[in-house]
GROMACS .gro file of C-alpha atoms in nm:
model
  506
    1UNK     CA    1   2.240   1.560  -3.800
    2UNK     CA    2   2.178   1.564  -3.423
    3UNK     CA    3   1.887   1.362  -3.354
    4UNK     CA    4   1.601   1.502  -3.160
    5UNK     CA    5   1.595   1.423  -2.843
    6UNK     CA    6   1.245   1.195  -2.732
    7UNK     CA    7   1.048   1.349  -2.442
    8UNK     CA    8   1.063   1.054  -2.181
    9UNK     CA    9   0.779   0.893  -2.021
   10UNK     CA   10   0.691   0.810  -1.649
   11UNK     CA   11   0.653   0.420  -1.627
   12UNK     CA   12   0.316   0.503  -1.437
   13UNK     CA   13   0.239   0.124  -1.423
   14UNK     CA   14   0.501   0.035  -1.245
   15UNK     CA   15   0.464   0.369  -1.014
   16UNK     CA   16   0.121   0.257  -0.958
   17UNK     CA   17   0.225  -0.081  -0.868
   18UNK     CA   18   0.488   0.063  -0.571
   19UNK     CA   19   0.267   0.267  -0.496
   20UNK     CA   20   0.029  -0.037  -0.380
   21UNK     CA   21   0.304  -0.205  -0.206
   22UNK     CA   22   0.420   0.130  -0.036
   23UNK     CA   23   0.068   0.207   0.083
   24UNK     CA   24   0.044  -0.105   0.338
   25UNK     CA   25   0.343   0.010   0.573
   26UNK     CA   26   0.167   0.337   0.669
   27UNK     CA   27  -0.148   0.186   0.711
   28UNK     CA   28  -0.016  -0.062   0.936
   29UNK     CA   29   0.242   0.124   1.121
   30UNK     CA   30  -0.024   0.389   1.215
   31UNK     CA   31  -0.310   0.193   1.299
   32UNK     CA   32  -0.194   0.094   1.628
   33UNK     CA   33  -0.158   0.437   1.762
   34UNK     CA   34  -0.583   0.475   1.854
   35UNK     CA   35  -0.551   0.152   2.072
   36UNK     CA   36  -0.192   0.115   2.216
   37UNK     CA   37  -0.251   0.252   2.510
   38UNK     CA   38  -0.530   0.073   2.588
   39UNK     CA   39  -0.368  -0.280   2.455
   40UNK     CA   40  -0.092  -0.180   2.734
   41UNK     CA   41  -0.366  -0.158   3.017
   42UNK     CA   42  -0.491  -0.506   2.937
   43UNK     CA   43  -0.158  -0.625   3.020
   44UNK     CA   44  -0.236  -0.525   3.367
   45UNK     CA   45   0.043  -0.249   3.365
   46UNK     CA   46  -0.031   0.026   3.593
   47UNK     CA   47  -0.229   0.365   3.487
   48UNK     CA   48   0.074   0.580   3.541
   49UNK     CA   49   0.368   0.356   3.333
   50UNK     CA   50   0.100   0.297   3.006
   51UNK     CA   51   0.247   0.622   2.896
   52UNK     CA   52   0.596   0.513   2.906
   53UNK     CA   53   0.571   0.171   2.786
   54UNK     CA   54   0.415   0.351   2.478
   55UNK     CA   55   0.707   0.534   2.450
   56UNK     CA   56   0.909   0.213   2.456
   57UNK     CA   57   0.735   0.024   2.190
   58UNK     CA   58   0.781   0.332   1.976
   59UNK     CA   59   1.168   0.392   2.018
   60UNK     CA   60   1.200   0.020   1.936
   61UNK     CA   61   1.035   0.040   1.675
   62UNK     CA   62   1.270   0.306   1.506
   63UNK     CA   63   1.544   0.163   1.702
   64UNK     CA   64   1.534  -0.193   1.532
   65UNK     CA   65   1.497  -0.007   1.179
   66UNK     CA   66   1.774   0.204   1.211
   67UNK     CA   67   1.968  -0.121   1.304
   68UNK     CA   68   1.860  -0.327   1.008
   69UNK     CA   69   1.818  -0.044   0.766
   70UNK     CA   70   2.123  -0.093   0.580
   71UNK     CA   71   2.120  -0.491   0.591
   72UNK     CA   72   1.818  -0.449   0.380
   73UNK     CA   73   1.967  -0.190   0.109
   74UNK     CA   74   2.254  -0.372   0.045
   75UNK     CA   75   2.051  -0.686   0.015
   76UNK     CA   76   1.865  -0.527  -0.265
   77UNK     CA   77   2.185  -0.450  -0.442
   78UNK     CA   78   2.286  -0.797  -0.418
   79UNK     CA   79   1.974  -0.979  -0.494
   80UNK     CA   80   1.753  -0.734  -0.660
   81UNK     CA   81   1.496  -0.479  -0.566
   82UNK     CA   82   1.161  -0.682  -0.621
   83UNK     CA   83   1.280  -1.019  -0.418
   84UNK     CA   84   1.392  -0.772  -0.149
   85UNK     CA   85   1.061  -0.558  -0.148
   86UNK     CA   86   0.833  -0.868  -0.114
   87UNK     CA   87   1.013  -1.060   0.135
   88UNK     CA   88   1.001  -0.737   0.367
   89UNK     CA   89   0.653  -0.671   0.296
   90UNK     CA   90   0.601  -1.045   0.428
   91UNK     CA   91   0.791  -0.988   0.694
   92UNK     CA   92   0.621  -0.657   0.837
   93UNK     CA   93   0.247  -0.815   0.773
   94UNK     CA   94   0.354  -1.144   1.016
   95UNK     CA   95   0.517  -0.943   1.252
   96UNK     CA   96   0.212  -0.725   1.250
   97UNK     CA   97  -0.002  -1.060   1.302
   98UNK     CA   98   0.216  -1.121   1.583
   99UNK     CA   99   0.196  -0.772   1.732
  100UNK     CA  100  -0.229  -0.865   1.714
  101UNK     CA  101  -0.221  -1.142   1.847
  102UNK     CA  102   0.010  -1.062   2.177
  103UNK     CA  103  -0.101  -1.207   2.512
  104UNK     CA  104   0.150  -0.993   2.756
  105UNK     CA  105   0.388  -0.662   2.719
  106UNK     CA  106   0.696  -0.895   2.671
  107UNK     CA  107   0.500  -1.070   2.328
  108UNK     CA  108   0.407  -0.666   2.246
  109UNK     CA  109   0.763  -0.516   2.280
  110UNK     CA  110   0.933  -0.774   2.068
  111UNK     CA  111   0.639  -0.767   1.779
  112UNK     CA  112   0.668  -0.412   1.718
  113UNK     CA  113   1.052  -0.444   1.755
  114UNK     CA  114   1.072  -0.735   1.490
  115UNK     CA  115   0.832  -0.520   1.278
  116UNK     CA  116   1.108  -0.223   1.269
  117UNK     CA  117   1.363  -0.481   1.202
  118UNK     CA  118   1.150  -0.600   0.945
  119UNK     CA  119   1.068  -0.217   0.793
  120UNK     CA  120   1.323  -0.196   0.522
  121UNK     CA  121   1.153  -0.082   0.211
  122UNK     CA  122   1.141   0.316   0.280
  123UNK     CA  123   1.466   0.304   0.110
  124UNK     CA  124   1.433  -0.025  -0.128
  125UNK     CA  125   1.150   0.175  -0.262
  126UNK     CA  126   1.310   0.515  -0.327
  127UNK     CA  127   1.601   0.330  -0.484
  128UNK     CA  128   1.343   0.183  -0.729
  129UNK     CA  129   1.186   0.454  -0.810
  130UNK     CA  130   1.545   0.630  -0.905
  131UNK     CA  131   1.579   0.360  -1.129
  132UNK     CA  132   1.290   0.346  -1.361
  133UNK     CA  133   1.259   0.735  -1.343
  134UNK     CA  134   1.672   0.864  -1.361
  135UNK     CA  135   1.545   1.179  -1.574
  136UNK     CA  136   1.543   1.463  -1.362
  137UNK     CA  137   1.254   1.687  -1.498
  138UNK     CA  138   1.051   1.396  -1.437
  139UNK     CA  139   1.192   1.321  -1.062
  140UNK     CA  140   0.961   1.571  -0.869
  141UNK     CA  141   0.662   1.408  -0.996
  142UNK     CA  142   0.744   1.039  -0.896
  143UNK     CA  143   0.912   1.052  -0.597
  144UNK     CA  144   0.585   1.265  -0.450
  145UNK     CA  145   0.448   0.929  -0.530
  146UNK     CA  146   0.585   0.738  -0.215
  147UNK     CA  147   0.514   1.068   0.019
  148UNK     CA  148   0.180   1.080  -0.102
  149UNK     CA  149   0.068   0.701  -0.033
  150UNK     CA  150   0.231   0.736   0.311
  151UNK     CA  151   0.009   1.064   0.396
  152UNK     CA  152  -0.305   0.866   0.241
  153UNK     CA  153  -0.226   0.534   0.470
  154UNK     CA  154  -0.184   0.780   0.781
  155UNK     CA  155  -0.503   0.938   0.687
  156UNK     CA  156  -0.672   0.576   0.680
  157UNK     CA  157  -0.439   0.384   0.942
  158UNK     CA  158  -0.565   0.543   1.244
  159UNK     CA  159  -0.949   0.548   1.181
  160UNK     CA  160  -0.923   0.145   1.081
  161UNK     CA  161  -0.718   0.080   1.418
  162UNK     CA  162  -0.949   0.284   1.616
  163UNK     CA  163  -1.302   0.133   1.481
  164UNK     CA  164  -1.182  -0.231   1.461
  165UNK     CA  165  -1.026  -0.249   1.827
  166UNK     CA  166  -1.155  -0.447   2.065
  167UNK     CA  167  -1.448  -0.560   1.872
  168UNK     CA  168  -1.636  -0.782   2.082
  169UNK     CA  169  -1.681  -0.527   2.327
  170UNK     CA  170  -1.771  -0.253   2.067
  171UNK     CA  171  -2.009  -0.448   1.831
  172UNK     CA  172  -2.065  -0.794   2.072
  173UNK     CA  173  -2.381  -0.874   1.817
  174UNK     CA  174  -2.088  -0.898   1.502
  175UNK     CA  175  -1.785  -0.981   1.697
  176UNK     CA  176  -1.893  -1.139   2.030
  177UNK     CA  177  -1.687  -1.513   2.021
  178UNK     CA  178  -1.445  -1.636   2.218
  179UNK     CA  179  -1.184  -1.558   1.952
  180UNK     CA  180  -1.206  -1.209   1.963
  181UNK     CA  181  -1.195  -1.186   2.349
  182UNK     CA  182  -0.935  -1.350   2.343
  183UNK     CA  183  -0.769  -1.153   2.120
  184UNK     CA  184  -0.912  -0.803   2.139
  185UNK     CA  185  -0.672  -0.634   1.882
  186UNK     CA  186  -0.628  -0.901   1.610
  187UNK     CA  187  -0.874  -0.744   1.392
  188UNK     CA  188  -0.703  -0.412   1.308
  189UNK     CA  189  -0.382  -0.578   1.253
  190UNK     CA  190  -0.598  -0.915   0.967
  191UNK     CA  191  -0.732  -0.575   0.791
  192UNK     CA  192  -0.416  -0.428   0.782
  193UNK     CA  193  -0.279  -0.754   0.620
  194UNK     CA  194  -0.508  -0.756   0.354
  195UNK     CA  195  -0.336  -0.444   0.201
  196UNK     CA  196  -0.040  -0.638   0.195
  197UNK     CA  197  -0.153  -0.939   0.070
  198UNK     CA  198  -0.294  -0.665  -0.226
  199UNK     CA  199   0.049  -0.477  -0.223
  200UNK     CA  200   0.203  -0.862  -0.228
  201UNK     CA  201   0.017  -0.933  -0.530
  202UNK     CA  202   0.017  -0.662  -0.766
  203UNK     CA  203   0.417  -0.669  -0.672
  204UNK     CA  204   0.442  -1.054  -0.757
  205UNK     CA  205   0.276  -1.051  -1.072
  206UNK     CA  206   0.338  -0.682  -1.234
  207UNK     CA  207   0.685  -0.541  -1.083
  208UNK     CA  208   0.958  -0.518  -1.291
  209UNK     CA  209   1.296  -0.571  -1.139
  210UNK     CA  210   1.481  -0.201  -1.123
  211UNK     CA  211   1.825  -0.369  -1.074
  212UNK     CA  212   2.052  -0.347  -1.389
  213UNK     CA  213   2.258  -0.702  -1.295
  214UNK     CA  214   1.931  -0.863  -1.244
  215UNK     CA  215   1.660  -0.746  -1.505
  216UNK     CA  216   1.731  -1.002  -1.774
  217UNK     CA  217   1.669  -1.334  -1.479
  218UNK     CA  218   1.317  -1.492  -1.574
  219UNK     CA  219   1.081  -1.396  -1.357
  220UNK     CA  220   0.790  -1.645  -1.316
  221UNK     CA  221   0.567  -1.408  -1.123
  222UNK     CA  222   0.514  -1.182  -1.421
  223UNK     CA  223   0.523  -1.468  -1.669
  224UNK     CA  224   0.214  -1.578  -1.482
  225UNK     CA  225   0.055  -1.243  -1.438
  226UNK     CA  226   0.114  -1.183  -1.820
  227UNK     CA  227  -0.113  -1.559  -1.868
  228UNK     CA  228  -0.326  -1.408  -1.619
  229UNK     CA  229  -0.403  -1.046  -1.852
  230UNK     CA  230  -0.465  -1.254  -2.162
  231UNK     CA  231  -0.764  -1.447  -2.019
  232UNK     CA  232  -0.900  -1.090  -1.994
  233UNK     CA  233  -0.776  -0.916  -2.310
  234UNK     CA  234  -1.079  -0.889  -2.571
  235UNK     CA  235  -1.015  -0.832  -2.880
  236UNK     CA  236  -1.272  -0.561  -2.925
  237UNK     CA  237  -1.049  -0.383  -2.650
  238UNK     CA  238  -0.698  -0.440  -2.761
  239UNK     CA  239  -0.631  -0.103  -2.862
  240UNK     CA  240  -0.697   0.006  -2.499
  241UNK     CA  241  -0.442  -0.259  -2.397
  242UNK     CA  242  -0.162  -0.150  -2.613
  243UNK     CA  243   0.020   0.035  -2.364
  244UNK     CA  244   0.073  -0.061  -1.972
  245UNK     CA  245   0.122   0.290  -1.937
  246UNK     CA  246  -0.177   0.460  -2.138
  247UNK     CA  247  -0.379   0.254  -1.906
  248UNK     CA  248  -0.281   0.440  -1.570
  249UNK     CA  249  -0.206   0.738  -1.710
  250UNK     CA  250  -0.505   0.961  -1.560
  251UNK     CA  251  -0.326   0.881  -1.184
  252UNK     CA  252  -0.044   1.108  -1.272
  253UNK     CA  253  -0.220   1.344  -1.446
  254UNK     CA  254  -0.324   1.693  -1.248
  255UNK     CA  255  -0.611   1.755  -1.453
  256UNK     CA  256  -0.734   1.418  -1.284
  257UNK     CA  257  -0.513   1.375  -0.919
  258UNK     CA  258  -0.711   1.629  -0.783
  259UNK     CA  259  -1.025   1.476  -0.799
  260UNK     CA  260  -0.854   1.173  -0.698
  261UNK     CA  261  -0.713   1.333  -0.397
  262UNK     CA  262  -1.078   1.479  -0.301
  263UNK     CA  263  -1.246   1.161  -0.284
  264UNK     CA  264  -0.936   1.042  -0.066
  265UNK     CA  265  -0.931   1.265   0.180
  266UNK     CA  266  -1.329   1.292   0.235
  267UNK     CA  267  -1.299   0.976   0.431
  268UNK     CA  268  -1.081   1.152   0.706
  269UNK     CA  269  -1.381   1.149   0.946
  270UNK     CA  270  -1.278   0.775   1.029
  271UNK     CA  271  -0.966   0.960   1.252
  272UNK     CA  272  -1.257   1.010   1.535
  273UNK     CA  273  -1.547   0.875   1.652
  274UNK     CA  274  -1.894   0.984   1.575
  275UNK     CA  275  -2.009   1.245   1.785
  276UNK     CA  276  -2.426   1.294   1.789
  277UNK     CA  277  -2.389   1.616   1.977
  278UNK     CA  278  -2.279   1.976   1.791
  279UNK     CA  279  -1.927   2.011   1.839
  280UNK     CA  280  -1.851   2.294   2.065
  281UNK     CA  281  -1.623   2.573   1.982
  282UNK     CA  282  -1.328   2.453   2.118
  283UNK     CA  283  -1.392   2.157   1.987
  284UNK     CA  284  -1.397   2.296   1.652
  285UNK     CA  285  -1.029   2.472   1.686
  286UNK     CA  286  -0.877   2.148   1.795
  287UNK     CA  287  -0.986   1.926   1.461
  288UNK     CA  288  -1.002   2.194   1.226
  289UNK     CA  289  -0.628   2.163   1.180
  290UNK     CA  290  -0.670   1.770   1.194
  291UNK     CA  291  -0.873   1.781   0.939
  292UNK     CA  292  -0.794   2.043   0.707
  293UNK     CA  293  -0.399   1.997   0.697
  294UNK     CA  294  -0.405   1.615   0.559
  295UNK     CA  295  -0.604   1.739   0.242
  296UNK     CA  296  -0.420   2.009   0.206
  297UNK     CA  297  -0.082   1.780   0.185
  298UNK     CA  298  -0.266   1.578  -0.038
  299UNK     CA  299  -0.349   1.857  -0.276
  300UNK     CA  300   0.036   2.036  -0.227
  301UNK     CA  301   0.235   1.725  -0.269
  302UNK     CA  302   0.115   1.603  -0.594
  303UNK     CA  303   0.016   1.870  -0.741
  304UNK     CA  304   0.208   2.168  -0.659
  305UNK     CA  305   0.535   2.063  -0.506
  306UNK     CA  306   0.607   1.885  -0.882
  307UNK     CA  307   0.595   2.190  -1.102
  308UNK     CA  308   0.737   2.474  -0.867
  309UNK     CA  309   1.032   2.205  -0.846
  310UNK     CA  310   1.102   2.137  -1.170
  311UNK     CA  311   1.076   2.558  -1.207
  312UNK     CA  312   1.298   2.666  -0.926
  313UNK     CA  313   1.512   2.384  -0.902
  314UNK     CA  314   1.520   2.100  -0.570
  315UNK     CA  315   1.855   2.194  -0.408
  316UNK     CA  316   1.691   2.594  -0.450
  317UNK     CA  317   1.343   2.470  -0.317
  318UNK     CA  318   1.533   2.283  -0.018
  319UNK     CA  319   1.739   2.585   0.039
  320UNK     CA  320   1.429   2.819   0.119
  321UNK     CA  321   1.247   2.506   0.327
  322UNK     CA  322   1.569   2.482   0.593
  323UNK     CA  323   1.544   2.880   0.601
  324UNK     CA  324   1.186   2.808   0.698
  325UNK     CA  325   1.195   2.554   0.984
  326UNK     CA  326   1.385   2.756   1.235
  327UNK     CA  327   1.196   3.045   1.179
  328UNK     CA  328   0.880   2.806   1.236
  329UNK     CA  329   0.975   2.637   1.573
  330UNK     CA  330   1.111   3.015   1.723
  331UNK     CA  331   0.835   3.167   1.616
  332UNK     CA  332   0.556   2.890   1.781
  333UNK     CA  333   0.574   2.997   2.193
  334UNK     CA  334   0.536   3.385   2.121
  335UNK     CA  335   0.145   3.225   1.993
  336UNK     CA  336   0.075   3.192   2.369
  337UNK     CA  337   0.159   3.604   2.415
  338UNK     CA  338  -0.117   3.675   2.145
  339UNK     CA  339  -0.472   3.825   2.350
  340UNK     CA  340  -0.793   3.544   2.263
  341UNK     CA  341  -0.769   3.194   2.202
  342UNK     CA  342  -0.935   3.263   1.873
  343UNK     CA  343  -0.617   3.411   1.734
  344UNK     CA  344  -0.394   3.194   1.868
  345UNK     CA  345  -0.570   2.896   1.715
  346UNK     CA  346  -0.552   3.129   1.349
  347UNK     CA  347  -0.217   3.164   1.403
  348UNK     CA  348  -0.130   2.826   1.525
  349UNK     CA  349  -0.299   2.674   1.195
  350UNK     CA  350  -0.086   2.902   1.048
  351UNK     CA  351   0.248   2.811   1.150
  352UNK     CA  352   0.153   2.438   1.127
  353UNK     CA  353   0.057   2.471   0.802
  354UNK     CA  354   0.358   2.691   0.692
  355UNK     CA  355   0.567   2.370   0.865
  356UNK     CA  356   0.331   2.103   0.691
  357UNK     CA  357   0.456   2.340   0.369
  358UNK     CA  358   0.793   2.280   0.436
  359UNK     CA  359   0.780   1.905   0.525
  360UNK     CA  360   0.583   1.824   0.186
  361UNK     CA  361   0.923   1.995   0.005
  362UNK     CA  362   1.201   1.877   0.184
  363UNK     CA  363   1.154   1.496   0.189
  364UNK     CA  364   1.156   1.441  -0.166
  365UNK     CA  365   1.436   1.718  -0.227
  366UNK     CA  366   1.645   1.537  -0.030
  367UNK     CA  367   1.560   1.210  -0.171
  368UNK     CA  368   1.638   1.337  -0.530
  369UNK     CA  369   1.959   1.477  -0.416
  370UNK     CA  370   2.091   1.146  -0.236
  371UNK     CA  371   1.974   0.987  -0.511
  372UNK     CA  372   2.159   1.212  -0.776
  373UNK     CA  373   2.452   1.189  -0.599
  374UNK     CA  374   2.496   0.815  -0.543
  375UNK     CA  375   2.854   0.717  -0.790
  376UNK     CA  376   2.685   0.427  -0.949
  377UNK     CA  377   2.324   0.289  -0.930
  378UNK     CA  378   2.478  -0.051  -0.836
  379UNK     CA  379   2.493   0.081  -0.452
  380UNK     CA  380   2.166   0.312  -0.443
  381UNK     CA  381   1.987   0.077  -0.212
  382UNK     CA  382   2.273   0.056   0.050
  383UNK     CA  383   2.312   0.414   0.008
  384UNK     CA  384   1.913   0.467   0.094
  385UNK     CA  385   1.948   0.215   0.375
  386UNK     CA  386   2.225   0.443   0.518
  387UNK     CA  387   1.946   0.703   0.492
  388UNK     CA  388   1.689   0.524   0.608
  389UNK     CA  389   1.868   0.396   0.918
  390UNK     CA  390   1.986   0.820   1.037
  391UNK     CA  391   1.619   0.894   0.968
  392UNK     CA  392   1.510   0.639   1.175
  393UNK     CA  393   1.805   0.747   1.476
  394UNK     CA  394   1.621   1.067   1.469
  395UNK     CA  395   1.290   0.932   1.505
  396UNK     CA  396   1.386   0.725   1.792
  397UNK     CA  397   1.572   1.019   1.981
  398UNK     CA  398   1.379   1.330   1.885
  399UNK     CA  399   1.048   1.267   2.100
  400UNK     CA  400   1.269   1.144   2.369
  401UNK     CA  401   1.465   1.465   2.364
  402UNK     CA  402   1.187   1.707   2.304
  403UNK     CA  403   1.004   1.534   2.586
  404UNK     CA  404   1.256   1.639   2.822
  405UNK     CA  405   1.331   1.974   2.730
  406UNK     CA  406   0.909   2.060   2.734
  407UNK     CA  407   0.978   1.934   3.111
  408UNK     CA  408   1.325   2.123   3.211
  409UNK     CA  409   1.100   2.418   3.023
  410UNK     CA  410   0.819   2.334   3.249
  411UNK     CA  411   0.996   2.326   3.569
  412UNK     CA  412   1.215   2.653   3.502
  413UNK     CA  413   0.957   2.854   3.350
  414UNK     CA  414   1.103   2.884   2.990
  415UNK     CA  415   0.819   2.787   2.776
  416UNK     CA  416   1.072   2.869   2.471
  417UNK     CA  417   1.317   2.606   2.592
  418UNK     CA  418   1.158   2.323   2.356
  419UNK     CA  419   1.130   2.542   2.072
  420UNK     CA  420   1.463   2.731   2.018
  421UNK     CA  421   1.684   2.375   2.108
  422UNK     CA  422   1.446   2.255   1.824
  423UNK     CA  423   1.530   2.573   1.626
  424UNK     CA  424   1.843   2.487   1.713
  425UNK     CA  425   1.866   2.133   1.546
  426UNK     CA  426   1.713   2.332   1.216
  427UNK     CA  427   1.963   2.566   1.197
  428UNK     CA  428   2.265   2.280   1.213
  429UNK     CA  429   2.059   2.102   0.977
  430UNK     CA  430   2.016   2.414   0.731
  431UNK     CA  431   2.370   2.502   0.730
  432UNK     CA  432   2.538   2.230   0.522
  433UNK     CA  433   2.256   2.259   0.255
  434UNK     CA  434   2.435   2.529   0.118
  435UNK     CA  435   2.750   2.375   0.044
  436UNK     CA  436   2.565   2.086  -0.159
  437UNK     CA  437   2.586   2.082  -0.524
  438UNK     CA  438   2.306   1.899  -0.694
  439UNK     CA  439   2.407   1.651  -0.941
  440UNK     CA  440   2.294   1.511  -1.305
  441UNK     CA  441   2.150   1.188  -1.190
  442UNK     CA  442   2.174   0.886  -1.419
  443UNK     CA  443   1.960   1.050  -1.680
  444UNK     CA  444   2.127   1.298  -1.813
  445UNK     CA  445   1.932   1.686  -1.741
  446UNK     CA  446   1.699   1.866  -1.943
  447UNK     CA  447   2.000   2.033  -2.152
  448UNK     CA  448   2.127   1.734  -2.354
  449UNK     CA  449   2.086   1.770  -2.722
  450UNK     CA  450   2.148   1.441  -2.883
  451UNK     CA  451   2.161   1.057  -2.738
  452UNK     CA  452   1.908   1.079  -2.432
  453UNK     CA  453   1.586   0.864  -2.551
  454UNK     CA  454   1.304   0.807  -2.364
  455UNK     CA  455   1.385   0.445  -2.156
  456UNK     CA  456   1.754   0.392  -2.278
  457UNK     CA  457   2.005   0.318  -2.034
  458UNK     CA  458   2.216   0.620  -1.962
  459UNK     CA  459   2.565   0.653  -2.028
  460UNK     CA  460   2.887   0.716  -1.815
  461UNK     CA  461   3.008   1.055  -1.966
  462UNK     CA  462   3.405   1.023  -2.108
  463UNK     CA  463   3.610   1.295  -2.171
  464UNK     CA  464   3.828   1.338  -2.473
  465UNK     CA  465   4.121   1.122  -2.320
  466UNK     CA  466   3.912   0.875  -2.176
  467UNK     CA  467   3.904   0.964  -1.836
  468UNK     CA  468   3.610   1.176  -1.672
  469UNK     CA  469   3.626   1.358  -1.379
  470UNK     CA  470   3.221   1.442  -1.169
  471UNK     CA  471   3.167   1.567  -0.833
  472UNK     CA  472   2.906   1.394  -0.617
  473UNK     CA  473   2.722   1.460  -0.305
  474UNK     CA  474   2.711   1.240  -0.009
  475UNK     CA  475   2.454   1.353   0.242
  476UNK     CA  476   2.547   1.688   0.386
  477UNK     CA  477   2.943   1.616   0.425
  478UNK     CA  478   3.023   1.822   0.102
  479UNK     CA  479   3.154   1.722  -0.226
  480UNK     CA  480   3.427   1.508  -0.355
  481UNK     CA  481   3.557   1.415  -0.681
  482UNK     CA  482   3.562   1.081  -0.888
  483UNK     CA  483   3.830   0.979  -1.121
  484UNK     CA  484   3.647   0.741  -1.317
  485UNK     CA  485   3.923   0.522  -1.602
  486UNK     CA  486   3.749   0.215  -1.535
  487UNK     CA  487   3.360   0.229  -1.539
  488UNK     CA  488   3.229   0.199  -1.176
  489UNK     CA  489   3.354   0.025  -0.919
  490UNK     CA  490   3.255  -0.340  -0.923
  491UNK     CA  491   3.186  -0.368  -0.576
  492UNK     CA  492   2.911  -0.190  -0.337
  493UNK     CA  493   3.204  -0.280  -0.064
  494UNK     CA  494   3.437  -0.085  -0.228
  495UNK     CA  495   3.246   0.189  -0.304
  496UNK     CA  496   3.153   0.252   0.077
  497UNK     CA  497   3.485   0.192   0.255
  498UNK     CA  498   3.766   0.446   0.329
  499UNK     CA  499   4.014   0.353   0.114
  500UNK     CA  500   3.720   0.285  -0.146
  501UNK     CA  501   3.652   0.679  -0.110
  502UNK     CA  502   3.958   0.775  -0.101
  503UNK     CA  503   4.092   0.662  -0.436
  504UNK     CA  504   3.791   0.828  -0.615
  505UNK     CA  505   3.893   1.159  -0.441
  506UNK     CA  506   4.079   1.312  -0.694
   0.00000   0.00000   0.00000
């Protein structure tokens, strides 16, 4: 008689810990931008060159990240997810402090480059989420946690950097000492390091290792964390502490998440300095999208995306948004033809909203498809490292290419040139999506009748003759076949080599 399938549960406590580890990165990254031009100018750089060096500092961050992301991923495949996550956090925190204490332009550029080289946690955190939540029905909600943390961090990071930069000049009564006069941009990075400290503490004491080959080694950090928790555990509350997941269940429940989102987003005003006069109509039109879009993004990312992706499918959702992107870019320049500024602002806001919603769906859908296409969990860190590297290359070259297109369009009188070039790239990116195949992943599908219970290790499907063939997707390169007779291949290098791939093609 077939055994009833137990509905799997989200490992909520582990997702909360990973979210704390993730939150520090966007805060540290985005807190730099409000004071970066002022900082570069303080290095005696001519005003007409400030913009160029600000762009260089952003480019070296992305290029360095592209160079090292694969190595971070392979290190996590070899040494385990947890030690590499914690090591990367320490490196990013240290390089952020180095940037804040920079005394010249060269030191600041080197610090930003080192920060990018240290920022390898993006792919590793995705890998960890994939390993602790292998069930497809739970992936949309689980994979929306990391983008949600990026959104929250990107909201508060600029406010933090703008409020704490050069405190000796802005708050002379409290910070008018020699230290902050010598290091005027250290305070924002010191404040950002506190978020890293919180993430490091939570990760060291409570994060579980998710890499299968390293799960069973003794974790002294968690042993110490359990001893601390025993000190605070009281008998009257024993029933409330019986399950780790139930302690944090409200974090991922839709009924409560909306209130959390609204509480988080009410502090967005920290983006801008306090203005004591009433804003003009033009100022209101300019700042309204900046205020509303992050709030809407939080709501959609955590409350709307998971159920829609669950209902219509990850691949179908990605196909829809890849069609939206070219249309958005092609329509944008024509807003200039509208009769009055009010109509232009309204239409632009609608276009920005549509693009924002499409982006919210695109990133987690891509991550889930990439995760489920991996031939083995043993190389998932390396695979996500490759994806992070490609993404970093795009972030480094995209602004430069767009700048050239805008400059050329202005000189030639072709206002549509940059937007239609972007639309062309969007079309090229959308074409391979229609040849992708959505895989089952490592946790099975909703339709599996038996043998699949919550939090059990997924088994490799075997045919009657002991041999199984399954299709998998690598990025947008299409589909291949894997003929599996001896289980998973042992070495990650063999999976990623040309000979390894050719041996797996049936």
